[in-house]
Amino acid sequence: MSTAVVVFSGGQDSTTCLIQALQDFDTVHAITFDYGQRHSQEIEVAKSLASQLNVASHKVMDVSLLNELAISALTRDAISVSHELMDNGLPNTFVPGRNILFLTLAGIYAYQVGASVIITGVCETDFSGYPDCRNDFIKAMQSALVQGMDKALEINTPLMWLNKAQTWALADKYHSLALIRDHTLTCYNGIIGPGCGDCPSCELRQNGLEEYLHQPEKIMADLEEKLTANE
């Protein structure tokens, strides 16, 4: 039986990945990380969605040590989310080391539950500016996990080369557009569904949805072409 672990935040991208994984794998485990993030309700949203989608198990891990080390608009309420880049060229919502830690722990969890695949919703096409969402980073992490645990393990990134409109199309392909639109939490200010409408995450999400709804047939066809090319 095929088994996968999905790194699951309860946001648009990870929920879309989870829904796809439930179609593609016999057993799917979800793992969520509580690092004292700005919008703590993210954890409750993830719990609710995991229960609704009937995953085999949903593990919530306390990794609050990350909050102590990584200063970011997502770990400090006193830092406002900015549309401008910092002096180092990164958004102030970047949490240094977050995906390094998350994928390391997901790899350990996959080892324990006998999963051969870790799935994460990172994406380089609609680039957020986060270096730990790039394909080169994912390849490096996969190599490190395989070598460090002496286990065949793949990090799968279904959204890596999709833009946001195509990600909405993928949700629609699995008849889950309304679920993703109304019940996931992507907003940096912690508002479920359509979000605050102002933060960079909400803008990206809403622009992608509007683009998809404006020309769904074309974008779905583009999606299918990309999915076929990656088979």
CSV table of C-alpha atoms in Angstrom, one decimal:
chain,number,residue,atom,x,y,z
A,1,MET,CA,0.0,0.0,0.0
A,2,SER,CA,1.2,3.5,-0.8
A,3,THR,CA,1.6,5.9,2.1
A,4,ALA,CA,2.2,9.7,2.1
A,5,VAL,CA,2.7,12.4,4.7
A,6,VAL,CA,1.3,15.8,3.8
A,7,VAL,CA,2.8,18.9,5.5
A,8,PHE,CA,-0.5,20.6,6.3
A,9,SER,CA,-1.2,24.1,7.4
A,10,GLY,CA,-4.9,24.4,6.6
A,11,GLY,CA,-4.1,26.9,3.8
A,12,GLN,CA,-5.2,26.9,0.2
A,13,ASP,CA,-2.0,25.2,-1.1
A,14,SER,CA,-1.6,22.5,1.5
A,15,THR,CA,-5.3,21.6,1.5
A,16,THR,CA,-5.3,21.3,-2.3
A,17,CYS,CA,-2.2,19.0,-1.9
A,18,LEU,CA,-4.0,17.0,0.8
A,19,ILE,CA,-7.1,16.5,-1.4
A,20,GLN,CA,-5.0,15.3,-4.3
A,21,ALA,CA,-3.0,13.0,-2.1
A,22,LEU,CA,-6.2,11.3,-0.8
A,23,GLN,CA,-6.9,10.4,-4.4
A,24,ASP,CA,-3.4,9.2,-5.2
A,25,PHE,CA,-2.4,7.3,-2.1
A,26,ASP,CA,-3.9,4.4,-0.1
A,27,THR,CA,-3.0,6.0,3.2
A,28,VAL,CA,-2.4,9.7,3.9
A,29,HIS,CA,-1.1,11.2,7.2
A,30,ALA,CA,-1.2,14.9,7.8
A,31,ILE,CA,1.3,16.8,10.0
A,32,THR,CA,0.8,20.4,11.2
A,33,PHE,CA,3.4,22.5,13.0
A,34,ASP,CA,2.5,24.9,15.8
A,35,TYR,CA,5.3,27.4,15.9
A,36,GLY,CA,3.4,30.3,17.6
A,37,GLN,CA,2.5,31.7,14.2
A,38,ARG,CA,0.8,35.0,13.9
A,39,HIS,CA,-2.6,33.5,13.2
A,40,SER,CA,-2.9,30.7,15.7
A,41,GLN,CA,-6.4,29.7,14.4
A,42,GLU,CA,-4.4,28.1,11.6
A,43,ILE,CA,-4.1,25.1,13.8
A,44,GLU,CA,-7.8,24.8,14.5
A,45,VAL,CA,-8.6,25.2,10.8
A,46,ALA,CA,-6.1,22.4,10.0
A,47,LYS,CA,-7.7,20.1,12.6
A,48,SER,CA,-11.2,20.8,11.3
A,49,LEU,CA,-10.2,20.1,7.7
A,50,ALA,CA,-8.2,17.0,8.5
A,51,SER,CA,-11.2,15.6,10.3
A,52,GLN,CA,-13.6,16.5,7.5
A,53,LEU,CA,-11.3,14.9,4.9
A,54,ASN,CA,-10.8,11.7,6.9
A,55,VAL,CA,-7.1,11.5,6.8
A,56,ALA,CA,-5.6,8.4,8.4
A,57,SER,CA,-4.0,10.5,11.2
A,58,HIS,CA,-3.3,14.2,11.9
A,59,LYS,CA,-0.3,15.0,14.0
A,60,VAL,CA,0.1,18.5,15.4
A,61,MET,CA,3.6,19.2,16.6
A,62,ASP,CA,4.7,21.9,19.0
A,63,VAL,CA,7.8,23.5,17.4
A,64,SER,CA,7.6,26.8,19.4
A,65,LEU,CA,11.4,26.9,19.6
A,66,LEU,CA,11.3,28.2,16.0
A,67,ASN,CA,9.4,31.2,17.2
A,68,GLU,CA,12.2,31.9,19.7
A,69,LEU,CA,14.8,31.9,17.0
A,70,ALA,CA,13.1,33.3,13.9
A,71,ILE,CA,12.0,36.9,14.0
A,72,SER,CA,9.4,37.6,11.3
A,73,ALA,CA,6.0,39.2,10.8
A,74,LEU,CA,4.6,35.7,11.1
A,75,THR,CA,6.2,35.2,14.5
A,76,ARG,CA,5.8,38.6,16.0
A,77,ASP,CA,2.5,40.4,16.3
A,78,ALA,CA,4.3,43.7,16.8
A,79,ILE,CA,5.7,43.5,13.2
A,80,SER,CA,3.1,44.5,10.6
A,81,VAL,CA,2.9,42.5,7.4
A,82,SER,CA,4.5,44.6,4.7
A,83,HIS,CA,4.1,44.7,1.0
A,84,GLU,CA,7.7,45.9,0.6
A,85,LEU,CA,10.8,43.8,0.7
A,86,MET,CA,13.4,44.1,3.4
A,87,ASP,CA,16.9,45.2,2.9
A,88,ASN,CA,18.0,41.6,2.2
A,89,GLY,CA,15.4,41.3,-0.6
A,90,LEU,CA,13.0,39.0,1.2
A,91,PRO,CA,9.5,39.7,2.5
A,92,ASN,CA,9.2,40.3,6.2
A,93,THR,CA,6.9,37.3,6.4
A,94,PHE,CA,9.8,35.0,5.6
A,95,VAL,CA,10.5,32.7,8.6
A,96,PRO,CA,14.2,31.6,8.3
A,97,GLY,CA,14.6,27.8,8.6
A,98,ARG,CA,10.9,27.1,8.7
A,99,ASN,CA,10.8,24.6,5.8
A,100,ILE,CA,14.1,23.1,6.7
A,101,LEU,CA,12.7,22.3,10.2
A,102,PHE,CA,9.3,21.2,8.9
A,103,LEU,CA,10.6,18.9,6.2
A,104,THR,CA,13.1,17.4,8.6
A,105,LEU,CA,10.4,16.6,11.1
A,106,ALA,CA,8.1,15.4,8.4
A,107,GLY,CA,10.9,13.1,7.2
A,108,ILE,CA,11.2,11.6,10.6
A,109,TYR,CA,7.5,11.1,10.9
A,110,ALA,CA,7.4,9.5,7.4
A,111,TYR,CA,10.1,7.1,8.6
A,112,GLN,CA,7.9,6.1,11.6
A,113,VAL,CA,4.7,5.6,9.7
A,114,GLY,CA,6.3,3.8,6.7
A,115,ALA,CA,5.6,6.6,4.2
A,116,SER,CA,7.8,6.8,1.1
A,117,VAL,CA,6.5,10.3,0.1
A,118,ILE,CA,6.3,13.7,1.8
A,119,ILE,CA,4.1,16.2,0.1
A,120,THR,CA,4.4,19.9,0.5
A,121,GLY,CA,2.6,22.8,-1.2
A,122,VAL,CA,5.6,25.0,-1.9
A,123,CYS,CA,5.6,26.8,-5.3
A,124,GLU,CA,8.3,28.6,-7.3
A,125,THR,CA,6.0,29.8,-10.2
A,126,ASP,CA,4.1,32.4,-8.1
A,127,PHE,CA,7.3,33.1,-6.2
A,128,SER,CA,6.6,34.4,-2.7
A,129,GLY,CA,10.3,35.5,-2.4
A,130,TYR,CA,10.9,32.6,0.1
A,131,PRO,CA,14.2,30.8,-0.7
A,132,ASP,CA,12.8,27.6,1.0
A,133,CYS,CA,10.1,27.3,-1.6
A,134,ARG,CA,12.4,26.9,-4.5
A,135,ASN,CA,12.9,23.6,-6.3
A,136,ASP,CA,16.6,23.5,-5.7
A,137,PHE,CA,16.0,23.7,-2.0
A,138,ILE,CA,13.5,20.8,-2.1
A,139,LYS,CA,16.0,18.6,-4.1
A,140,ALA,CA,18.7,19.4,-1.5
A,141,MET,CA,16.4,18.5,1.4
A,142,GLN,CA,15.3,15.3,-0.2
A,143,SER,CA,19.0,14.3,-0.7
A,144,ALA,CA,19.8,15.1,2.9
A,145,LEU,CA,16.8,13.1,4.3
A,146,VAL,CA,17.6,10.1,2.1
A,147,GLN,CA,21.3,10.1,3.1
A,148,GLY,CA,20.7,10.9,6.7
A,149,MET,CA,18.1,8.2,7.3
A,150,ASP,CA,19.2,5.7,4.7
A,151,LYS,CA,15.6,5.4,3.4
A,152,ALA,CA,14.1,5.8,0.0
A,153,LEU,CA,12.0,9.0,0.4
A,154,GLU,CA,10.6,11.5,-2.1
A,155,ILE,CA,9.5,15.0,-1.5
A,156,ASN,CA,6.6,15.7,-3.8
A,157,THR,CA,5.7,19.3,-4.7
A,158,PRO,CA,2.5,19.1,-6.8
A,159,LEU,CA,2.2,22.9,-7.0
A,160,MET,CA,5.9,23.8,-7.8
A,161,TRP,CA,5.3,24.8,-11.4
A,162,LEU,CA,1.7,25.9,-11.1
A,163,ASN,CA,0.5,29.5,-10.9
A,164,LYS,CA,-2.3,30.4,-8.5
A,165,ALA,CA,-5.0,30.2,-11.2
A,166,GLN,CA,-3.9,26.7,-12.0
A,167,THR,CA,-3.9,25.8,-8.3
A,168,TRP,CA,-7.5,26.9,-8.2
A,169,ALA,CA,-8.1,24.7,-11.2
A,170,LEU,CA,-6.5,21.8,-9.4
A,171,ALA,CA,-8.9,22.3,-6.5
A,172,ASP,CA,-11.8,22.4,-9.0
A,173,LYS,CA,-10.6,19.2,-10.7
A,174,TYR,CA,-11.1,17.4,-7.4
A,175,HIS,CA,-14.5,19.1,-6.9
A,176,SER,CA,-13.2,21.1,-3.9
A,177,LEU,CA,-13.1,24.7,-5.1
A,178,ALA,CA,-15.8,25.8,-2.7
A,179,LEU,CA,-14.2,24.0,0.2
A,180,ILE,CA,-10.8,25.6,-0.5
A,181,ARG,CA,-12.4,29.0,-1.1
A,182,ASP,CA,-14.5,29.2,2.0
A,183,HIS,CA,-12.8,27.0,4.6
A,184,THR,CA,-9.0,27.4,4.3
A,185,LEU,CA,-6.8,30.0,6.0
A,186,THR,CA,-4.2,31.7,3.8
A,187,CYS,CA,-4.5,35.2,5.1
A,188,TYR,CA,-1.5,36.6,7.0
A,189,ASN,CA,-4.0,38.4,9.2
A,190,GLY,CA,-5.8,35.2,10.1
A,191,ILE,CA,-9.2,35.7,8.4
A,192,ILE,CA,-10.6,32.4,7.0
A,193,GLY,CA,-11.9,32.1,3.5
A,194,PRO,CA,-11.5,35.3,1.4
A,195,GLY,CA,-9.2,36.8,4.0
A,196,CYS,CA,-8.5,40.4,4.7
A,197,GLY,CA,-8.1,41.3,1.0
A,198,ASP,CA,-5.0,43.4,1.6
A,199,CYS,CA,-2.1,41.3,2.7
A,200,PRO,CA,0.2,39.9,0.0
A,201,SER,CA,-1.1,36.3,0.5
A,202,CYS,CA,-4.7,37.4,0.0
A,203,GLU,CA,-3.9,39.4,-3.1
A,204,LEU,CA,-2.1,36.5,-4.7
A,205,ARG,CA,-5.0,34.1,-3.8
A,206,GLN,CA,-7.8,36.4,-5.0
A,207,ASN,CA,-6.1,37.4,-8.2
A,208,GLY,CA,-5.6,33.7,-9.0
A,209,LEU,CA,-9.2,32.9,-8.3
A,210,GLU,CA,-10.5,35.8,-10.4
A,211,GLU,CA,-8.2,34.7,-13.3
A,212,TYR,CA,-9.4,31.1,-13.1
A,213,LEU,CA,-13.1,32.1,-12.9
A,214,HIS,CA,-12.6,34.4,-15.9
A,215,GLN,CA,-11.4,31.6,-18.2
A,216,PRO,CA,-11.8,28.3,-16.5
A,217,GLU,CA,-11.7,26.1,-19.6
A,218,LYS,CA,-8.4,27.5,-20.8
A,219,ILE,CA,-6.7,27.3,-17.4
A,220,MET,CA,-8.0,23.8,-16.7
A,221,ALA,CA,-6.6,22.8,-20.1
A,222,ASP,CA,-3.2,24.4,-19.2
A,223,LEU,CA,-3.3,22.5,-15.9
A,224,GLU,CA,-4.0,19.2,-17.5
A,225,GLU,CA,-1.1,19.7,-20.0
A,226,LYS,CA,1.3,20.4,-17.1
A,227,LEU,CA,0.0,17.4,-15.1
A,228,THR,CA,0.4,15.1,-18.2
A,229,ALA,CA,4.0,16.4,-18.8
A,230,ASN,CA,4.9,15.6,-15.2
A,231,GLU,CA,3.6,12.0,-15.2
